[in-house]
Every structure is written in C-alpha cells, then in structure tokens.
CSV table of C-alpha atoms and ligand atoms in Angstrom, one decimal:
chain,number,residue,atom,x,y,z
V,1,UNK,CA,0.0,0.0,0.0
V,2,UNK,CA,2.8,2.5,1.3
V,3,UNK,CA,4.5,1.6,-2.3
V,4,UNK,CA,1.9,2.2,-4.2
V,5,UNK,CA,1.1,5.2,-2.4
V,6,UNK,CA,4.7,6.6,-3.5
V,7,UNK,CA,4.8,5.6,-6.9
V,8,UNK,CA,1.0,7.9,-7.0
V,9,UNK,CA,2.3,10.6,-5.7
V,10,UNK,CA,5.5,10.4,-7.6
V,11,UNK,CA,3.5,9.7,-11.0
V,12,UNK,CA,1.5,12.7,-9.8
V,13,UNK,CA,4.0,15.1,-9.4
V,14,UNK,CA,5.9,14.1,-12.7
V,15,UNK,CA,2.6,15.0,-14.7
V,16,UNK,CA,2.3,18.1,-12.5
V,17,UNK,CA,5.9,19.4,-13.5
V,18,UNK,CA,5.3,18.2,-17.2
V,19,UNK,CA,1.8,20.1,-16.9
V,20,UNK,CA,4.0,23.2,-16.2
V,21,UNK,CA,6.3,23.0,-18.4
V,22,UNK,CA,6.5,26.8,-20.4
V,23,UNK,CA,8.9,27.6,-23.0
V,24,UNK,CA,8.8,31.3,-23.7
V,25,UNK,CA,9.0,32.4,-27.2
V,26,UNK,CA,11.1,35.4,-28.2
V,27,UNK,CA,8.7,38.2,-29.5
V,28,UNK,CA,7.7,38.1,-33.4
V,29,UNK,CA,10.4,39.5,-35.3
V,30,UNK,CA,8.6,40.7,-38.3
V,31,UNK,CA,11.6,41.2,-40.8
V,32,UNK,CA,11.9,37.7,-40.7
V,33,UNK,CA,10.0,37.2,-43.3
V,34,UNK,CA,10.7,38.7,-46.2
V,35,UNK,CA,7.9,39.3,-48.8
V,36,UNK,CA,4.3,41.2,-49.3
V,37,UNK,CA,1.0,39.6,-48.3
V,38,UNK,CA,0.1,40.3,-52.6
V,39,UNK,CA,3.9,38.7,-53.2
V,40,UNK,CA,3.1,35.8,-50.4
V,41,UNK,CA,-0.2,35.6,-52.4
V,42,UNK,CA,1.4,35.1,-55.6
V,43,UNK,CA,3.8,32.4,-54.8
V,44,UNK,CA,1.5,30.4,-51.7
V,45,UNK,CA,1.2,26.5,-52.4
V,46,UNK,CA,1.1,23.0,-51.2
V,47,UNK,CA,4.3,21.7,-50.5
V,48,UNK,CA,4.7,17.7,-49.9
V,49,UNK,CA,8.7,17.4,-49.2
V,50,UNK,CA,10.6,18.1,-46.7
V,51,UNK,CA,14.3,18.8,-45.4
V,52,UNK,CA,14.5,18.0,-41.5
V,53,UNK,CA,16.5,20.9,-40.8
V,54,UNK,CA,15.0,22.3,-38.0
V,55,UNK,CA,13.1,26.3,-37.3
V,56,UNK,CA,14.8,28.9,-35.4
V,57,UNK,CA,12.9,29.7,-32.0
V,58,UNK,CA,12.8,33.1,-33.7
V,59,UNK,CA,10.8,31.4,-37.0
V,60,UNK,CA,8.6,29.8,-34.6
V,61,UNK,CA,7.6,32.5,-33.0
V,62,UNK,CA,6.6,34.4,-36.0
V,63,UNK,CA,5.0,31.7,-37.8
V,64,UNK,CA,2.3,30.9,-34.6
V,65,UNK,CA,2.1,34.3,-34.2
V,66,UNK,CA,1.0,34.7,-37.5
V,67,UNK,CA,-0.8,31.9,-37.2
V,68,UNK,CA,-2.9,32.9,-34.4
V,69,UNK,CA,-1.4,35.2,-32.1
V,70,UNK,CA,-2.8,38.7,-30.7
V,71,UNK,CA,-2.4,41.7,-32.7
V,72,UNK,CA,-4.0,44.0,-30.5
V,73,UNK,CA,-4.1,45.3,-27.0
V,74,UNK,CA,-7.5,43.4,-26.3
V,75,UNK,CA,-5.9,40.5,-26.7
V,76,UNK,CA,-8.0,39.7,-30.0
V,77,UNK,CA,-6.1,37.7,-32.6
V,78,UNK,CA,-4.6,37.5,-36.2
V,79,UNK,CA,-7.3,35.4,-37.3
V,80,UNK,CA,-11.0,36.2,-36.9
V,81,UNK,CA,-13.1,33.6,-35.4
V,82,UNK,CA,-16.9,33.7,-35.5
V,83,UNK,CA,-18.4,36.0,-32.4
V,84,UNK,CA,-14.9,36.0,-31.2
V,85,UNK,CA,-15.1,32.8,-29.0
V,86,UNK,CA,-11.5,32.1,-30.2
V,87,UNK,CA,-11.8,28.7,-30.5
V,88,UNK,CA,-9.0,27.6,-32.3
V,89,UNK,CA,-6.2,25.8,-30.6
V,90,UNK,CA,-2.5,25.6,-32.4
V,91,UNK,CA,-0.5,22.7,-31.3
V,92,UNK,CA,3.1,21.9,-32.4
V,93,UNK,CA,4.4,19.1,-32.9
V,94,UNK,CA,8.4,18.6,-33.0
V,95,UNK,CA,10.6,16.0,-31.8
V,96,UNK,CA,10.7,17.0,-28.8
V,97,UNK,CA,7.5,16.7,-28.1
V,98,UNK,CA,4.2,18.2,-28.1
V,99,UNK,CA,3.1,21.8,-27.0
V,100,UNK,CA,0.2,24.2,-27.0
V,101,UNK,CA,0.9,27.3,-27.9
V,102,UNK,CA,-0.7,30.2,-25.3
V,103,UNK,CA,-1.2,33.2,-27.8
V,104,UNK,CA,-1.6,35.7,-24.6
V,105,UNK,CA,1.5,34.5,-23.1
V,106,UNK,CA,3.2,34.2,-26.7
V,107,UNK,CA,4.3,30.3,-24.8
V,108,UNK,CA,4.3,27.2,-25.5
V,109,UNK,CA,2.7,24.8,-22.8
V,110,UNK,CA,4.6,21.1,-23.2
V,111,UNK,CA,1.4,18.7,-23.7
V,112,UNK,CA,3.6,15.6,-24.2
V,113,UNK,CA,7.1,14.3,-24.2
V,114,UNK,CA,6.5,11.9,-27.2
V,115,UNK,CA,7.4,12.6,-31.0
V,116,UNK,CA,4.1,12.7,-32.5
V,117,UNK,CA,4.5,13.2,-35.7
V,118,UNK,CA,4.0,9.8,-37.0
V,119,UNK,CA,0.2,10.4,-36.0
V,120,UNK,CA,0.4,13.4,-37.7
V,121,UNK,CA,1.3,11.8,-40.9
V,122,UNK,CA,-0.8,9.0,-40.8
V,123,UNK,CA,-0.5,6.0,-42.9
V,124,UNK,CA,-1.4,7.0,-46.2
V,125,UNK,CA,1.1,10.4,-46.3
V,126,UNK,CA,4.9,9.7,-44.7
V,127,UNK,CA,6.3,12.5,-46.0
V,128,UNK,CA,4.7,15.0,-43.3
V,129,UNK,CA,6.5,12.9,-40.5
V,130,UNK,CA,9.6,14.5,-42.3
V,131,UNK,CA,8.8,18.0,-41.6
V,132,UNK,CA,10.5,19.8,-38.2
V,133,UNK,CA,7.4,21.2,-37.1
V,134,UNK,CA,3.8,20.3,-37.3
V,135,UNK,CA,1.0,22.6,-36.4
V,136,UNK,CA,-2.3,20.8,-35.5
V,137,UNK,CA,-5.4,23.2,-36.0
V,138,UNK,CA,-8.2,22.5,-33.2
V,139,UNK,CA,-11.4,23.8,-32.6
V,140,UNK,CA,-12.2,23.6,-29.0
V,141,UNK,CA,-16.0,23.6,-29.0
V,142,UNK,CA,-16.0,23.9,-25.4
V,143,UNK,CA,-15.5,28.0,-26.0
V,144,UNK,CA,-19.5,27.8,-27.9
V,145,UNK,CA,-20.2,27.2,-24.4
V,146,UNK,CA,-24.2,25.5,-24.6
V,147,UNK,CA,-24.0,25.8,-28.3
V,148,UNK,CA,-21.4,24.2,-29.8
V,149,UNK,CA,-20.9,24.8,-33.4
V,150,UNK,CA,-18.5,22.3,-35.6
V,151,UNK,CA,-19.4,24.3,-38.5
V,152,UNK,CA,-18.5,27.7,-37.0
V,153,UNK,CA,-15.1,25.7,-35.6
V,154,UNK,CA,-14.0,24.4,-39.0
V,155,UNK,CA,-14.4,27.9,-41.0
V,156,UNK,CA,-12.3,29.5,-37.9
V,157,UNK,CA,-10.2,26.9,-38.6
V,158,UNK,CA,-9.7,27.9,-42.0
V,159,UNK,CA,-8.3,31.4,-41.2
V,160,UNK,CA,-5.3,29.9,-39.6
V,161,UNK,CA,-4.7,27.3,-41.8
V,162,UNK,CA,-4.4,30.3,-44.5
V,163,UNK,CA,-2.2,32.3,-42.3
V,164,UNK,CA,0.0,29.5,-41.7
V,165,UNK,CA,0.3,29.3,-45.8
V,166,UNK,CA,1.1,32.7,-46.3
V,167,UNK,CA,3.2,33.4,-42.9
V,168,UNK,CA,5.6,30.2,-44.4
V,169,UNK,CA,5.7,31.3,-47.8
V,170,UNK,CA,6.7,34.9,-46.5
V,171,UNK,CA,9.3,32.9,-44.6
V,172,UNK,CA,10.7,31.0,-47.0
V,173,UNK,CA,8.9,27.9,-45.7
V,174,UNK,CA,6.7,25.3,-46.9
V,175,UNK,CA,3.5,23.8,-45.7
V,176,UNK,CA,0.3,22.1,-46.9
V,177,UNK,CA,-2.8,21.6,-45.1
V,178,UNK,CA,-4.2,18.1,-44.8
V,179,UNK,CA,-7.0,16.9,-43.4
V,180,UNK,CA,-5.8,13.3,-42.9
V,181,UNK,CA,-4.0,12.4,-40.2
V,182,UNK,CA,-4.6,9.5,-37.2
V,183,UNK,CA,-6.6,11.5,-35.1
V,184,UNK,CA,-7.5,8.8,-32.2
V,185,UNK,CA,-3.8,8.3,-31.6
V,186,UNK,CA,-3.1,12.2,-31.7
V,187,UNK,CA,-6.5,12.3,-29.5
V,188,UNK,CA,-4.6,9.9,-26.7
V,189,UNK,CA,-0.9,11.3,-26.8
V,190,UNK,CA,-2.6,15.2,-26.5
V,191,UNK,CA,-4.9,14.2,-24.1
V,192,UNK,CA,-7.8,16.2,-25.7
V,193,UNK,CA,-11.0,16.0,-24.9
V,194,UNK,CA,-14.3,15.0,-27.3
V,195,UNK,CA,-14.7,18.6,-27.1
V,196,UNK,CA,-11.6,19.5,-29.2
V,197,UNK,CA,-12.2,18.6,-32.9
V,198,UNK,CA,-8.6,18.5,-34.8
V,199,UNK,CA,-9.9,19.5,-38.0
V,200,UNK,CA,-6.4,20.4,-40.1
V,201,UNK,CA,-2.6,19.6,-39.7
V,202,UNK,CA,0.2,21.7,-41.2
V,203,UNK,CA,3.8,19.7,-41.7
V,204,UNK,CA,6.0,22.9,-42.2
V,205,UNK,CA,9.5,23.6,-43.1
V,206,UNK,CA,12.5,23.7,-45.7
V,207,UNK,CA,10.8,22.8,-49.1
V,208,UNK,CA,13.4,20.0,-50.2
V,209,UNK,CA,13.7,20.4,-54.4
V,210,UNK,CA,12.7,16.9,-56.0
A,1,FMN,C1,-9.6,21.2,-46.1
A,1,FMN,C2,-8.4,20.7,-46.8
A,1,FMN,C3,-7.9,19.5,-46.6
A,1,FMN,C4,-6.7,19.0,-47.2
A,1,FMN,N1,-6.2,17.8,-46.9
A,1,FMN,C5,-5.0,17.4,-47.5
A,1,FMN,C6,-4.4,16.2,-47.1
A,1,FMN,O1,-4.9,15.5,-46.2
A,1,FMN,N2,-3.3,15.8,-47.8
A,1,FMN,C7,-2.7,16.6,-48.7
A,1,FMN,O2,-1.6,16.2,-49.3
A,1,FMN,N3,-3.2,17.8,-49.1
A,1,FMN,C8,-4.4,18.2,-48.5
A,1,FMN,N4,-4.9,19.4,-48.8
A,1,FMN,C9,-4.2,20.3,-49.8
A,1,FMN,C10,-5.0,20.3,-51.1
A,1,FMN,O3,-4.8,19.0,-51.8
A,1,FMN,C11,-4.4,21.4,-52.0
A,1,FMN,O4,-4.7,22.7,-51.4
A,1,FMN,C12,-5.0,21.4,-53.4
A,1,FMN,O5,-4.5,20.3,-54.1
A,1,FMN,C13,-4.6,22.7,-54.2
A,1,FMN,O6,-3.2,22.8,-54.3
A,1,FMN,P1,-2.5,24.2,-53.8
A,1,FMN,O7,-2.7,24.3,-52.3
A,1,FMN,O8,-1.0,24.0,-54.1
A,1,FMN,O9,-3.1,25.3,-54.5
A,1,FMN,C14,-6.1,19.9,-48.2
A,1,FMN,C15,-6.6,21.2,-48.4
A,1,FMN,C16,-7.7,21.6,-47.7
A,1,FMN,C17,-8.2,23.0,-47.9
C-alpha cells in the first residue's frame, strides 16, 4: 500500500511538472520574413517534401504568431473567429514533443514528451512525419459554451490554416494543409478532450527540391 502510495504521488508530481512545463518564445520579429502579403499571395502553395533541418525559436515564433497570435491590446487575434469565441487551438508538434501554444503568453505549454509526428502523418502520407514542425489546428467547442458549433469551428479553422500558408511562404517555408492524419492516436498522446475537434494539420519547413 505505502509503495503504491509513492509511486502515485511520484507519477503525480511528474505529470504536474510536465503540466507546467513553459517555453517562452522570443517576441515576433517581423523582418523575418521577407515578402508582401500580394507577393506571399502570388507564390503560396502546397508543398509535400521536406528537409529535416530544424526552425529557429525566432521562425517559430513568427510563424504561430502569424498563425494565431494577438495583434491588438484586447488580446484579439490575427485570425477572426466567429463572435470572437477564439476557438481555435495551435499545437506543435516537434521532436521533442508536443506543446500548445498560449497566444496571450506568446508560450508554449509542453502537452507531451512523445514525437508525435508519426500520427500526424498518418498512414497514407509519410512524407509530413519528415517535416520539423507540425502545427495541429483545433477547434475547441467547449468555448461555444451551450452551443457548440463544428461548422463555425471548421471555418475558424480555415483562417489559420491560411495564415499559416502565407506566414511560411513569407518565410521561406513550406507547408500544406491536410485533413488526414490519425486523429484517435493524436487524441490519446494530447490528451484532448471530445470537445476538441482536430480538424487540419500543417507539416511545415524547408521545401526539399525533387
Ligand atoms: C480542407 C483541406 C484538406 C486538405 N487535406 C489534404 C491532405 O490530407 N493531404 C494533402 O496532401 N493535401 C491536402 N490538402 C491540400 C490540397 O490538396 C491542396 O490545397 C490542393 O490540391 C490545391 O493545391 P495548392 O494548395 O497547391 O493550390 C487539403 C486542403 C484543404 C483546404
């Protein structure tokens, strides 16, 4: 009893630390990228290979900021969402692990310690598990409060997944959006809840010429 008792409070106490586990990101750096929103316009497009070389904290930060990050003092966002419930969720998905990103903080929360990239990829399309970074796009219904609204969740959704196309293509990066992906394993390592539709996934990074 006493040992089990230990190894409780001890399995408690790692998922506590993990829990709080913050990485700050360094304030978006706009000159990082390096082209118009018409020129980003002009060139965006799906991208479907990969290099593994890895984004600079500093690309991070300006690509989820971009994303989905506040652009104004009342803490409203880059993309719109539909009677501002902000509903949409950006995780990322390295290596390293998996983290939330806090767009108030401008953090990222560590969700889980595992690589989950091969969920992200699924079965059918390997070459996203190649990608440094993928962005998950989530609509947490929960913020509908008594009405939730899937519909209103997946065209919020779309905003991001548009800024994520452009803030990359600014960058230098490359991305496509993909609606496949192995969402009950993603579901499990994340943790999320029914609540939290994942609705689009964005593999992003150094476009690898064919
Ligand atoms: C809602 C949505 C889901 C998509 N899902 C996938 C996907 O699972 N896999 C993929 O390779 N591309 C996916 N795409 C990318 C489209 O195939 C791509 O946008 C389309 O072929 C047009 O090419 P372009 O983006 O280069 O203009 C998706 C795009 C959207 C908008």
């Amino acid at each position: 009893m006493k040992k089990f008792m230990i190894s409780a409070v001890m399995a408690l106490s790692c998922l506590t630390a993990m829990a709080q586990e913050v990485i700050k990101l360094p304030a978006p750096d706009k000159s990082v990228a390096g082209m118009s929103v018409m020129e980003a316009l002009s060139k965006r497009q799906s991208v479907r290979s990969f290099t593994s070389q890895a984004l600079t904290d500093s690309q991070l930060s300006l690509l989820l900021w971009a994303a989905n990050g506040v652009n104004r003092e009342d803490g409203r966002l880059t993309a719109p969402t539909a009677m501002n419930r902000q509903d949409i969720q950006v995780y990322v998905c390295r290596a390293d692990g998996a983290f939330l990103y806090d767009a108030k903080a401008h953090a990222l929360t560590r969700v889980s310690k595992e690589d989950v990239r091969a969920y992200v990829a699924g079965d059918r399309q390997p070459f996203a598990k190649e990608a440094p970074v993928s962005l998950l796009v989530v609509s947490d219904q929960r913020k509908f409060g008594p009405r939730p609204s899937p519909d209103y969740g997946r065209l919020d959704a779309g905003y991001v997944s548009q800024n994520i196309y452009l803030a990359a293509t600014a960058m230098g990066l490359g991305t496509v959006a993909r609606a496949m992906m192995d969402r009950e394993q993603l579901a499990k390592a994340l943790n999320l809840v029914d609540a939290q539709l994942l609705l689009l996934n964005h593999p992003v990074g150094y476009v690898k010429s064919e």
